[in-house]
Short mmCIF file of C-alpha atoms in Angstrom, two decimals:
data_model
loop_
_atom_site.label_atom_id
_atom_site.label_comp_id
_atom_site.label_asym_id
_atom_site.label_seq_id
_atom_site.Cartn_x
_atom_site.Cartn_y
_atom_site.Cartn_z
CA MET X 1 0.00 0.00 0.00
CA MET X 2 1.19 3.52 -0.74
CA GLY X 3 2.08 5.75 2.18
CA PRO X 4 -0.08 8.82 2.93
CA ASP X 5 2.51 11.22 1.49
CA ASP X 6 2.51 9.40 -1.84
CA PHE X 7 -1.23 8.82 -1.86
CA TYR X 8 -2.74 12.18 -0.90
CA GLU X 9 -2.18 15.33 -2.96
CA TRP X 10 -4.55 18.30 -2.91
CA HIS X 11 -6.07 19.44 -6.19
CA GLU X 12 -8.69 22.17 -6.32
CA GLN X 13 -10.56 20.88 -9.38
CA PRO X 14 -12.77 17.80 -9.10
CA ARG X 15 -10.91 14.75 -10.39
CA GLN X 16 -11.24 11.03 -10.58
CA GLY X 17 -10.00 9.70 -7.25
CA ASP X 18 -11.30 12.57 -5.12
CA ILE X 19 -12.45 11.47 -1.69
CA VAL X 20 -15.81 13.00 -0.88
CA LEU X 21 -18.50 13.04 1.77
CA CYS X 22 -21.86 12.30 0.20
CA GLY X 23 -25.01 10.25 0.31
CA VAL X 24 -24.85 6.74 -1.12
CA SER X 25 -27.62 4.29 -1.86
CA ARG X 26 -28.34 0.91 -3.32
CA ILE X 27 -31.38 -1.11 -4.26
CA ILE X 28 -32.11 -3.90 -1.79
CA ALA X 29 -34.39 -6.93 -1.61
CA GLU X 30 -37.34 -7.21 0.76
CA ASP X 31 -35.32 -8.89 3.51
CA ARG X 32 -33.16 -5.73 3.80
CA ARG X 33 -29.95 -7.68 4.10
CA SER X 34 -26.87 -5.57 4.59
CA PRO X 35 -23.47 -7.16 4.13
CA SER X 36 -21.37 -6.29 7.16
CA GLN X 37 -19.07 -3.95 5.23
CA TRP X 38 -22.06 -1.82 4.19
CA GLU X 39 -23.92 -1.73 7.49
CA SER X 40 -22.71 1.76 8.34
CA LEU X 41 -23.73 2.97 4.86
CA ASP X 42 -27.17 1.38 5.10
CA ALA X 43 -28.32 3.78 7.80
CA HIS X 44 -31.83 4.18 6.38
CA PHE X 45 -34.12 1.80 4.58
CA VAL X 46 -36.77 3.23 2.31
CA GLN X 47 -39.51 0.93 1.10
CA ILE X 48 -41.75 2.21 -1.69
CA ASP X 49 -44.92 0.16 -1.63
CA ASP X 50 -46.20 -1.36 -4.85
CA ALA X 51 -43.40 0.15 -6.92
CA TRP X 52 -43.40 -2.90 -9.20
CA ASP X 53 -47.13 -2.48 -9.88
CA ASP X 54 -47.74 -6.05 -8.81
CA GLY X 55 -47.76 -5.41 -5.09
CA LYS X 56 -44.02 -5.87 -4.75
CA PRO X 57 -42.19 -3.02 -3.00
CA LEU X 58 -38.96 -1.35 -4.05
CA GLY X 59 -36.34 -1.20 -1.32
CA ILE X 60 -33.51 1.28 -1.03
CA ALA X 61 -30.75 1.40 1.55
CA ALA X 62 -29.16 4.81 1.90
CA GLY X 63 -26.90 6.76 4.16
CA ILE X 64 -24.09 9.25 4.40
CA GLY X 65 -20.68 7.87 3.60
CA ILE X 66 -17.19 8.74 2.59
CA ALA X 67 -16.53 7.72 -0.99
CA MET X 68 -14.12 7.98 -3.91
CA VAL X 69 -15.06 9.52 -7.26
CA VAL X 70 -14.59 6.81 -9.90
CA THR X 71 -15.93 8.81 -12.85
CA HIS X 72 -13.19 9.56 -15.36
CA ASP X 73 -11.92 13.15 -15.52
CA CYS X 74 -13.21 13.55 -19.07
CA GLN X 75 -16.72 12.60 -18.03
CA LEU X 76 -16.66 15.11 -15.17
CA ASP X 77 -16.56 18.00 -17.60
CA LYS X 78 -18.12 16.45 -20.68
CA GLU X 79 -21.24 18.61 -20.82
CA TRP X 80 -19.21 21.66 -19.85
CA ASN X 81 -16.97 21.07 -22.87
CA GLN X 82 -19.97 20.54 -25.13
CA ARG X 83 -21.55 23.78 -23.89
CA VAL X 84 -18.34 25.76 -24.35
CA ARG X 85 -18.04 24.54 -27.94
CA GLU X 86 -21.70 25.30 -28.57
CA LEU X 87 -21.33 28.87 -27.29
CA GLN X 88 -18.17 29.36 -29.34
CA ARG X 89 -19.98 28.16 -32.44
CA ASP X 90 -22.62 30.77 -31.67
CA GLY X 91 -19.94 33.44 -31.81
CA MET X 92 -18.88 33.83 -28.18
CA ASN X 93 -15.18 34.09 -27.44
CA GLU X 94 -13.52 31.26 -25.53
CA GLU X 95 -13.13 33.09 -22.25
CA GLN X 96 -16.75 34.21 -22.13
CA ALA X 97 -17.96 30.78 -23.23
CA GLU X 98 -16.00 29.07 -20.45
CA LEU X 99 -17.34 31.52 -17.90
CA GLU X 100 -20.92 31.10 -19.00
CA ALA X 101 -20.65 27.30 -19.02
CA THR X 102 -19.01 27.36 -15.60
CA TYR X 103 -22.00 29.12 -14.08
CA ASP X 104 -24.49 26.76 -15.70
CA ARG X 105 -25.55 24.59 -12.78
CA THR X 106 -27.34 22.10 -14.97
CA LEU X 107 -24.16 20.77 -16.59
CA ASP X 108 -22.25 17.69 -15.41
CA ARG X 109 -24.40 17.24 -12.35
CA THR X 110 -23.75 13.57 -11.80
CA LEU X 111 -20.74 11.54 -10.87
CA VAL X 112 -20.23 7.96 -9.82
CA VAL X 113 -18.71 7.20 -6.44
CA SER X 114 -17.64 4.07 -4.57
CA PRO X 115 -17.76 4.11 -0.77
CA LEU X 116 -14.81 3.56 1.53
CA VAL X 117 -15.28 0.61 3.87
CA ASP X 118 -13.51 -0.98 6.80
CA PRO X 119 -11.40 -3.88 5.50
CA GLY X 120 -12.05 -5.66 8.79
CA ASP X 121 -15.65 -6.13 7.69
CA LEU X 122 -14.72 -7.79 4.42
CA ARG X 123 -13.93 -11.35 3.55
CA GLY X 124 -10.57 -11.73 1.90
CA GLY X 125 -8.27 -10.83 4.76
CA ARG X 126 -7.23 -7.37 5.86
CA GLY X 127 -3.61 -8.00 4.80
CA ASN X 128 -4.47 -8.91 1.23
CA LEU X 129 -6.96 -6.08 0.94
CA MET X 130 -4.56 -3.44 2.21
CA ALA X 131 -1.83 -4.86 -0.03
CA GLY X 132 -4.15 -4.26 -2.99
CA LYS X 133 -4.30 -7.93 -3.93
CA VAL X 134 -8.07 -8.36 -3.97
CA ILE X 135 -9.87 -7.40 -7.17
CA GLY X 136 -12.58 -4.82 -6.55
CA TYR X 137 -10.84 -2.98 -3.73
CA LEU X 138 -8.33 -0.13 -3.61
CA PRO X 139 -6.37 0.39 -0.38
CA VAL X 140 -6.47 3.88 1.11
CA PRO X 141 -3.95 4.95 3.78
CA ALA X 142 -5.01 7.05 6.76
CA HIS X 143 -5.31 10.75 5.96
CA PRO X 144 -2.58 12.90 7.59
CA ALA X 145 -5.23 15.21 9.09
CA GLY X 146 -7.32 12.29 10.33
CA LEU X 147 -10.21 12.87 7.92
CA VAL X 148 -9.99 9.33 6.55
CA ASP X 149 -9.10 6.18 8.47
CA GLU X 150 -7.10 3.41 6.86
CA CYS X 151 -9.62 1.61 4.69
CA VAL X 152 -10.37 0.33 1.20
CA VAL X 153 -12.49 1.75 -1.61
CA ASP X 154 -15.19 -0.81 -2.32
CA LEU X 155 -15.40 -0.62 -6.11
CA THR X 156 -18.12 -3.28 -6.15
CA TYR X 157 -20.52 -0.64 -4.77
CA GLN X 158 -20.97 2.23 -7.22
CA CYS X 159 -23.70 4.80 -7.13
CA THR X 160 -24.53 7.96 -8.99
CA VAL X 161 -24.70 11.14 -6.95
CA ASP X 162 -25.35 14.80 -7.69
CA ARG X 163 -22.28 17.00 -7.72
CA LEU X 164 -24.14 19.70 -5.82
CA ASP X 165 -24.63 17.40 -2.84
CA VAL X 166 -21.03 16.35 -2.49
CA VAL X 167 -18.37 17.69 -0.15
CA LYS X 168 -14.72 17.31 -1.04
CA VAL X 169 -12.56 15.79 1.67
CA ALA X 170 -9.28 15.02 -0.10
CA SER X 171 -7.77 14.36 -3.47
CA ILE X 172 -5.09 11.90 -4.47
CA SER X 173 -1.81 11.80 -6.39
CA GLU X 174 -1.37 10.73 -9.98
CA ALA X 175 0.28 7.49 -8.86
CA ALA X 176 -2.73 6.69 -6.69
CA ARG X 177 -5.09 7.54 -9.57
CA LYS X 178 -3.24 5.06 -11.77
CA GLN X 179 -3.87 2.40 -9.16
CA LEU X 180 -7.54 3.32 -9.09
CA ARG X 181 -7.87 3.11 -12.88
CA TYR X 182 -6.07 -0.20 -12.94
CA ALA X 183 -8.35 -1.56 -10.22
CA LEU X 184 -11.40 -0.36 -12.14
CA ILE X 185 -10.23 -2.01 -15.35
CA GLN X 186 -9.59 -5.27 -13.57
CA LEU X 187 -12.96 -5.26 -11.84
CA ASP X 188 -15.21 -4.09 -14.63
CA ALA X 189 -13.59 -4.90 -17.92
CA LEU X 190 -10.41 -6.88 -18.19
CA ARG X 191 -9.20 -9.56 -15.85
CA THR X 192 -6.00 -9.77 -17.90
CA ALA X 193 -5.13 -6.15 -18.41
CA GLU X 194 -1.44 -6.67 -17.88
CA LEU X 195 -0.17 -7.23 -21.42
CA GLY X 196 -0.54 -3.68 -22.71
CA PHE X 197 0.76 -2.23 -19.46
CA GLU X 198 3.71 -4.59 -19.43
CA ILE X 199 4.68 -3.58 -22.96
CA GLU X 200 4.44 0.05 -21.91
CA ALA X 201 6.56 -0.63 -18.84
CA ILE X 202 9.23 -2.38 -20.89
CA ILE X 203 9.48 0.26 -23.58
CA GLY X 204 8.98 3.12 -21.14
CA ARG X 205 6.32 4.88 -23.25
CA THR X 206 2.54 5.02 -23.45
CA ILE X 207 0.88 3.19 -26.32
CA ARG X 208 -1.42 5.52 -28.27
CA GLU X 209 -2.65 3.25 -31.03
CA VAL X 210 -2.40 -0.40 -31.99
CA GLU X 211 -3.33 -1.73 -35.38
CA VAL X 212 -2.96 -4.82 -37.50
CA PRO X 213 -2.46 -3.63 -41.10
CA ALA X 214 -4.95 -5.28 -43.46
CA ARG X 215 -2.19 -6.14 -45.93
CA HIS X 216 0.08 -7.58 -43.26
CA PRO X 217 -2.06 -9.61 -40.89
CA LEU X 218 1.03 -11.02 -39.20
CA MET X 219 2.16 -7.58 -38.13
CA VAL X 220 1.10 -5.56 -35.08
CA ARG X 221 1.90 -1.85 -35.41
CA ILE X 222 2.17 0.00 -32.11
CA GLN X 223 2.22 3.79 -32.13
CA LEU X 224 3.79 5.41 -29.07
CA ASP X 225 3.10 8.75 -27.42
CA ASN X 226 6.39 10.20 -28.77
CA GLY X 227 5.40 9.42 -32.36
CA GLN X 228 7.58 6.33 -32.67
CA VAL X 229 6.08 3.21 -34.22
CA ILE X 230 6.99 -0.33 -33.22
CA GLU X 231 6.13 -3.11 -35.59
CA LEU X 232 5.86 -6.56 -34.11
CA LEU X 233 6.13 -9.30 -36.69
CA GLN X 234 4.72 -12.74 -36.07
CA GLN X 235 6.87 -15.46 -37.62
CA PRO X 236 4.88 -17.92 -39.71
CA GLY X 237 4.89 -21.20 -37.87
CA THR X 238 2.99 -24.40 -37.28
CA PRO X 239 -0.09 -23.85 -35.13
CA ASP X 240 -0.36 -25.71 -31.87
CA GLN X 241 -2.59 -28.76 -32.30
CA GLU X 242 -4.83 -27.84 -29.33
CA THR X 243 -5.02 -24.07 -29.36
CA GLY X 244 -4.53 -23.47 -33.05
CA ARG X 245 -2.09 -20.69 -32.17
CA THR X 246 1.56 -20.23 -32.90
CA GLU X 247 3.75 -19.77 -29.84
CA GLU X 248 6.21 -17.07 -30.74
CA PHE X 249 4.01 -14.04 -31.26
CA PHE X 250 6.55 -11.50 -30.05
CA SER X 251 9.52 -13.34 -31.53
CA SER X 252 10.90 -10.42 -33.45
CA GLY X 253 10.29 -6.76 -33.83
CA SER X 254 11.59 -3.69 -35.58
CA GLU X 255 11.55 -0.08 -34.61
CA SER X 256 11.15 2.73 -37.05
CA MET Y 1 -74.29 20.47 -21.93
CA SER Y 2 -74.41 23.88 -20.33
CA SER Y 3 -71.64 26.36 -19.96
CA GLN Y 4 -71.19 29.67 -18.28
CA LEU Y 5 -71.77 32.34 -20.89
CA CYS Y 6 -69.03 34.86 -20.74
CA ALA Y 7 -67.44 37.40 -23.02
CA LYS Y 8 -64.99 40.21 -23.08
CA PRO Y 9 -66.50 43.70 -23.42
CA ALA Y 10 -67.41 44.60 -26.98
CA SER Y 11 -64.96 46.81 -28.79
CA ARG Y 12 -65.78 50.49 -29.29
CA HIS Y 13 -66.03 49.84 -32.99
CA ASP Y 14 -68.90 47.43 -32.45
CA GLU Y 15 -70.79 49.73 -30.11
CA ARG Y 16 -71.95 52.03 -32.92
CA ASP Y 17 -73.89 49.29 -34.65
CA VAL Y 18 -75.93 48.17 -31.70
CA SER Y 19 -78.41 49.77 -29.43
CA GLY Y 20 -79.78 49.35 -25.95
CA PRO Y 21 -79.00 46.43 -23.74
CA TRP Y 22 -78.79 44.16 -26.76
CA SER Y 23 -75.15 44.98 -27.29
CA ILE Y 24 -74.71 41.44 -26.14
CA LEU Y 25 -76.16 40.12 -29.38
CA PRO Y 26 -73.37 40.95 -31.81
CA MET Y 27 -71.13 39.03 -29.52
CA ALA Y 28 -73.27 35.95 -29.77
CA GLY Y 29 -70.98 34.54 -32.38
CA THR Y 30 -68.15 34.68 -29.89
CA PHE Y 31 -70.24 32.89 -27.32
CA VAL Y 32 -71.32 30.22 -29.68
CA GLU Y 33 -67.69 29.45 -30.46
CA ARG Y 34 -67.70 26.23 -28.55
CA LYS Y 35 -64.69 26.41 -26.35
CA SER Y 36 -66.37 24.98 -23.35
CA SER Y 37 -63.05 24.85 -21.54
CA THR Y 38 -62.51 28.55 -22.06
CA THR Y 39 -64.13 30.81 -19.53
CA THR Y 40 -64.51 34.38 -20.65
CA ARG Y 41 -66.10 37.00 -18.46
CA LEU Y 42 -68.88 39.43 -19.28
CA GLY Y 43 -68.02 43.05 -18.97
CA MET Y 44 -71.09 43.56 -16.84
CA PRO Y 45 -73.85 41.36 -15.53
CA PHE Y 46 -76.66 41.01 -17.97
CA VAL Y 47 -80.16 40.23 -16.78
CA ALA Y 48 -82.94 39.47 -19.23
CA SER Y 49 -86.28 39.77 -17.48
CA ASP Y 50 -88.38 39.11 -20.54
CA PRO Y 51 -87.14 36.60 -23.09
CA ASP Y 52 -89.46 38.09 -25.73
CA GLY Y 53 -87.61 41.36 -25.36
CA ILE Y 54 -84.49 39.65 -26.57
CA LEU Y 55 -86.20 38.89 -29.85
CA LEU Y 56 -87.43 42.44 -30.19
CA GLY Y 57 -84.01 43.72 -29.34
CA ALA Y 58 -82.50 41.48 -31.89
CA GLU Y 59 -84.85 42.78 -34.51
CA ARG Y 60 -83.56 46.29 -33.90
CA MET Y 61 -80.02 45.18 -34.67
CA THR Y 62 -78.04 46.20 -37.68
CA SER Y 63 -77.77 43.93 -40.65
CA ALA Y 64 -74.22 43.05 -39.70
CA ALA Y 65 -75.44 41.48 -36.54
CA PHE Y 66 -78.59 40.04 -38.01
CA SER Y 67 -77.01 36.92 -39.37
CA ARG Y 68 -75.96 35.96 -35.91
CA ARG Y 69 -79.38 36.49 -34.43
CA ARG Y 70 -80.79 33.17 -35.48
CA GLN Y 71 -77.85 31.31 -34.10
CA PHE Y 72 -78.08 33.20 -30.86
CA TRP Y 73 -81.83 32.75 -30.62
CA GLN Y 74 -81.41 29.04 -30.99
CA THR Y 75 -79.60 29.02 -27.70
CA TYR Y 76 -81.69 28.95 -24.61
CA VAL Y 77 -80.89 32.05 -22.64
CA SER Y 78 -81.60 32.37 -18.97
CA SER Y 79 -80.57 35.05 -16.57
CA THR Y 80 -78.65 34.75 -13.35
CA GLU Y 81 -77.41 37.34 -10.91
CA THR Y 82 -73.90 37.21 -12.21
CA GLY Y 83 -74.32 36.56 -15.87
CA ILE Y 84 -76.10 34.45 -18.41
CA THR Y 85 -76.08 30.72 -18.80
CA TYR Y 86 -76.94 29.17 -22.05
CA ALA Y 87 -77.24 25.75 -23.50
CA ILE Y 88 -75.33 24.95 -26.64
CA PRO Y 89 -77.78 23.93 -29.34
CA PRO Y 90 -77.81 20.23 -30.03
CA ARG Y 91 -74.80 19.11 -31.97
CA SER Y 92 -74.32 15.87 -33.76
CA VAL Y 93 -72.60 13.17 -31.75
CA LYS Y 94 -70.07 12.91 -34.53
CA GLU Y 95 -69.13 16.58 -34.14
CA GLU Y 96 -68.89 16.34 -30.39
CA VAL Y 97 -66.71 13.23 -30.46
CA GLN Y 98 -64.34 14.85 -32.93
CA GLU Y 99 -64.22 18.05 -30.92
CA LEU Y 100 -63.50 16.26 -27.67
CA ARG Y 101 -60.94 13.96 -29.23
CA ASP Y 102 -59.12 16.84 -30.88
CA ASP Y 103 -59.18 18.88 -27.68
CA ILE Y 104 -57.65 15.98 -25.76
CA ALA Y 105 -55.02 15.42 -28.45
CA ARG Y 106 -54.17 19.13 -28.49
CA ARG Y 107 -53.67 19.31 -24.74
CA THR Y 108 -51.80 16.02 -24.34
CA ARG Y 109 -49.44 13.72 -26.19
CA LEU Y 110 -51.91 10.85 -25.91
CA THR Y 111 -52.22 8.73 -29.02
CA ARG Y 112 -55.65 7.92 -30.43
CA GLN Y 113 -55.10 4.39 -29.21
CA GLN Y 114 -54.63 5.67 -25.67
CA ILE Y 115 -57.68 7.93 -25.90
CA ALA Y 116 -59.69 4.95 -27.10
CA ARG Y 117 -58.37 2.88 -24.19
CA ALA Y 118 -59.83 5.37 -21.73
CA LEU Y 119 -63.22 4.73 -23.32
CA GLY Y 120 -62.83 0.99 -23.25
CA VAL Y 121 -62.84 0.69 -27.03
CA ASP Y 122 -60.22 0.32 -29.73
CA ARG Y 123 -58.87 3.01 -32.02
CA ARG Y 124 -61.07 1.94 -34.95
CA SER Y 125 -64.27 2.41 -32.93
CA LEU Y 126 -63.24 5.93 -31.97
CA SER Y 127 -62.44 6.66 -35.61
CA ALA Y 128 -65.82 5.26 -36.69
CA TRP Y 129 -67.61 7.60 -34.25
CA VAL Y 130 -65.75 10.59 -35.65
CA LYS Y 131 -66.62 9.61 -39.20
CA GLY Y 132 -70.24 9.05 -38.21
CA VAL Y 133 -70.08 5.44 -39.30
CA ALA Y 134 -71.02 4.33 -35.79
CA ILE Y 135 -72.53 6.03 -32.77
CA PRO Y 136 -71.06 5.63 -29.29
CA GLY Y 137 -73.26 4.43 -26.48
CA THR Y 138 -74.17 6.91 -23.75
CA GLY Y 139 -71.65 5.43 -21.35
CA LYS Y 140 -68.80 5.67 -23.85
CA LEU Y 141 -69.65 9.24 -24.74
CA GLU Y 142 -69.76 10.14 -21.05
CA ARG Y 143 -66.31 8.63 -20.60
CA LEU Y 144 -64.99 10.69 -23.50
CA ARG Y 145 -66.47 13.83 -21.94
CA MET Y 146 -64.99 12.83 -18.61
CA LEU Y 147 -61.55 12.28 -20.16
CA ALA Y 148 -61.71 15.71 -21.79
CA ASN Y 149 -62.74 17.29 -18.50
CA VAL Y 150 -59.99 15.47 -16.62
CA VAL Y 151 -57.43 16.67 -19.16
CA ARG Y 152 -58.64 20.27 -18.76
CA ASP Y 153 -58.60 19.96 -15.00
CA ILE Y 154 -55.05 18.63 -14.94
CA ASP Y 155 -54.03 21.27 -17.46
CA ALA Y 156 -55.45 23.99 -15.25
CA THR Y 157 -53.51 22.66 -12.25
CA GLY Y 158 -50.21 22.15 -14.02
CA PRO Y 159 -50.02 23.06 -17.69
CA GLY Y 160 -48.27 20.43 -19.78
CA ARG Y 161 -48.54 17.72 -17.13
CA ALA Y 162 -51.67 16.01 -18.40
CA THR Y 163 -49.97 13.19 -20.32
CA GLU Y 164 -47.60 12.38 -17.50
CA VAL Y 165 -50.40 12.34 -14.92
CA LEU Y 166 -52.79 10.31 -17.07
CA LEU Y 167 -50.18 7.65 -17.77
CA SER Y 168 -48.80 7.42 -14.24
CA ARG Y 169 -49.51 3.96 -12.91
CA THR Y 170 -50.75 2.97 -9.50
CA GLY Y 171 -51.69 -0.56 -8.61
CA GLY Y 172 -50.90 -1.66 -12.16
CA GLN Y 173 -53.37 0.83 -13.70
CA ASP Y 174 -53.03 4.30 -15.12
CA LEU Y 175 -55.72 6.98 -15.03
CA LEU Y 176 -56.95 5.98 -18.49
CA ASP Y 177 -57.74 2.54 -17.08
CA HIS Y 178 -59.55 4.15 -14.14
CA ILE Y 179 -61.65 6.29 -16.51
CA ALA Y 180 -62.47 3.25 -18.63
CA ALA Y 181 -63.50 1.37 -15.50
CA GLY Y 182 -65.85 4.22 -14.54
CA HIS Y 183 -63.97 5.08 -11.35
CA PHE Y 184 -64.30 8.82 -12.02
CA ARG Y 185 -67.31 10.70 -10.64
CA ARG Y 186 -65.82 14.15 -11.12
CA ALA Y 187 -63.01 15.46 -13.26
CA SER Y 188 -61.04 16.35 -10.15
CA ASP Y 189 -61.00 12.70 -9.03
CA TRP Y 190 -57.61 12.33 -10.70
CA GLN Y 191 -56.17 14.05 -7.66
CA LEU Y 192 -57.62 11.39 -5.38
CA LEU Y 193 -56.25 8.63 -7.54
CA GLN Y 194 -52.90 10.38 -7.69
CA GLY Y 195 -53.01 10.41 -3.92
CA THR Y 196 -52.81 6.65 -4.02
CA THR Y 197 -49.29 6.80 -5.43
CA PRO Y 198 -46.99 4.38 -3.68
CA SER Y 199 -46.43 5.18 -0.06
CA ALA Y 200 -42.96 4.94 1.37
CA THR Y 201 -41.81 3.50 4.66
CA ILE Y 202 -38.54 4.68 6.14
CA VAL Y 203 -36.67 2.73 8.77
CA HIS Y 204 -33.58 4.12 10.45
CA ARG Y 205 -30.95 1.71 11.61
CA HIS Y 206 -29.25 2.34 14.91
CA GLN Y 207 -25.51 2.48 14.32
CA GLN Y 208 -23.52 0.28 16.65
CA ARG Y 209 -20.09 1.63 15.76
CA ARG Y 210 -18.58 4.95 14.94
CA PRO Y 211 -18.98 5.16 11.17
CA LEU Y 212 -15.99 5.57 8.91
CA HIS Y 213 -17.20 8.94 7.67
CA GLN Y 214 -17.63 10.45 11.15
CA ASN Y 215 -14.40 12.51 11.15
CA ALA Y 216 -15.13 13.94 7.72
CA LEU Y 217 -18.74 14.65 8.68
CA GLU Y 218 -17.64 16.51 11.80
CA ALA Y 219 -15.14 18.52 9.75
CA TYR Y 220 -17.95 19.37 7.33
CA LEU Y 221 -20.25 20.42 10.15
CA ARG Y 222 -17.47 22.65 11.51
CA GLY Y 223 -17.39 24.30 8.10
CA GLU Y 224 -13.91 23.02 7.25
CA LEU Y 225 -14.86 21.22 4.05
CA ARG Y 226 -16.18 22.77 0.87
CA PRO Y 227 -18.61 21.48 -1.71
CA LEU Y 228 -17.11 19.79 -4.73
CA GLY Y 229 -16.58 22.40 -7.42
CA ARG Y 230 -16.99 21.89 -11.10
CA ALA Y 231 -14.46 20.40 -13.47
CA ALA Y 232 -13.58 22.77 -16.26
CA THR Y 233 -10.82 21.51 -18.52
CA ILE Y 234 -10.94 22.16 -22.23
CA ARG Y 235 -10.58 18.85 -24.07
CA PRO Y 236 -10.66 17.90 -27.74
CA GLU Y 237 -13.94 16.46 -28.99
CA SER Y 238 -12.14 13.20 -29.75
CA ASP Y 239 -11.84 12.63 -25.98
CA TYR Y 240 -15.58 12.01 -25.95
CA GLU Y 241 -15.77 9.69 -28.93
CA GLN Y 242 -15.52 5.93 -28.99
CA ASP Y 243 -15.19 3.39 -31.76
CA LEU Y 244 -16.89 0.18 -30.70
CA SER Y 245 -15.83 -1.53 -33.91
CA LYS Y 246 -12.41 -1.89 -32.32
CA ALA Y 247 -13.79 -3.96 -29.47
CA ASP Y 248 -13.76 -7.29 -31.24
CA ARG Y 249 -10.20 -6.75 -32.45
CA MET Y 250 -8.75 -5.46 -29.23
CA MET Y 251 -10.58 -7.25 -26.46
CA PRO Y 252 -9.61 -10.78 -25.49
CA ASP Y 253 -12.32 -13.41 -25.32
CA GLU Y 254 -13.63 -14.10 -21.84
CA PRO Y 255 -13.01 -17.66 -20.73
CA VAL Y 256 -16.16 -19.75 -20.54
CA ARG Y 257 -17.00 -20.43 -16.91
CA LYS Y 258 -19.78 -22.22 -15.13
CA SER Y 259 -21.83 -19.47 -13.55
CA ARG Y 260 -24.81 -19.11 -11.25
CA GLN Y 261 -28.21 -19.52 -12.86
CA GLY Y 262 -30.23 -16.31 -13.00
CA TYR Y 263 -30.59 -13.65 -10.37
CA ARG Y 264 -33.56 -14.80 -8.29
#
């Protein structure tokens, strides 16, 4: 786990990874079961009678919690950007357009947050959780000013909240944000996200684009953030009898 | 069907052509314009003590107003202390159905199918009534009148909300179903049925431990924390675009696993 000095870093603007105080909620079944890690978040149960129109109620567990913003930075100002461009197209200069969009309270009202929970309430072992080894959880060190106890972000609980009802508690460093994004990818999209990252780590650059040229299906062309292009060439070989794949995919490469 | 007879004061231009208390008569055309939902007010109370006098008065009218006399005379005029009530001369059922249907459609986004549902018939029956090919039964016509009145009543309470209110469901039924089932006695009954929207029960759980957010909450209550501001970073439009055609090429196949059956 990262130390507090590496983890926390104050940024004025809202960003992915911000730690906030806000309301959180989730839909629950009629028996109102709360897993132990969410008991403190499930402070109130709301039951809306006959919400399903067949007599079945709709249950909601809600409460105040401390949570991490998981919405990507781009999404946080998506509508703001759209509005600025719209105003500019209508003839307003950039500065005025930005100002007008900034005061428009209807834009970018929602963000997605995941609550912070006590790792002691979770299955999986406190040690593994705080070491960041359990998919779905991001370890958070104690805040230097005591605003946040040592805990984990429970990425398996995500809810949409209104920006206007959110209080900022802390923000985190770029290194910590990378950990958050990696944890999100692993939980929601790719269990095997390593390959691209490992290539980036080895070559020391960020991959911008990957393509397989139509005329050269055995070639993988990787464009890097500095404009360089790496071409990986797969050697023709005999496919494996079981998998139908050749073994030496990255057997040779050229840099241009 | 009776309506309150009301009108705006006649214009000065009209006053020259009429005489005596019968200045009401040139305006008859306005009254007969059948906007039963529209309530206009008379400039002054008008009391007719002798109905025959109305005819005589009408006969003294100018030729410009004469053509309206017959139409006006066909209405039954009676006096009240505050104005005049009149009964609209009998209209054909076909005309009334079309008028009511169009009024409902104008004030709502209900389809003809939905209007027909409120009457307990299908769209073709409603269309046949409008064309005069068929005649609705008394009960069906009353339901159509009720629907129109309900729409006006909702419109008067919250303009533009009629469709939303009519289609809101409680107990598996929307207000159109309730009208079709004859649950409405008055147009304002929609408010009672709206009152049966789902009730909510709130239960507060007693917290056994100090919650994780307590320190932050106390800091907030001391005024030490600020609301989250707004993100304002100019980004290229391409940051907001995606190309899903790349998914198949770039995403690895998920391994096939035995998983839990369903979610219930």
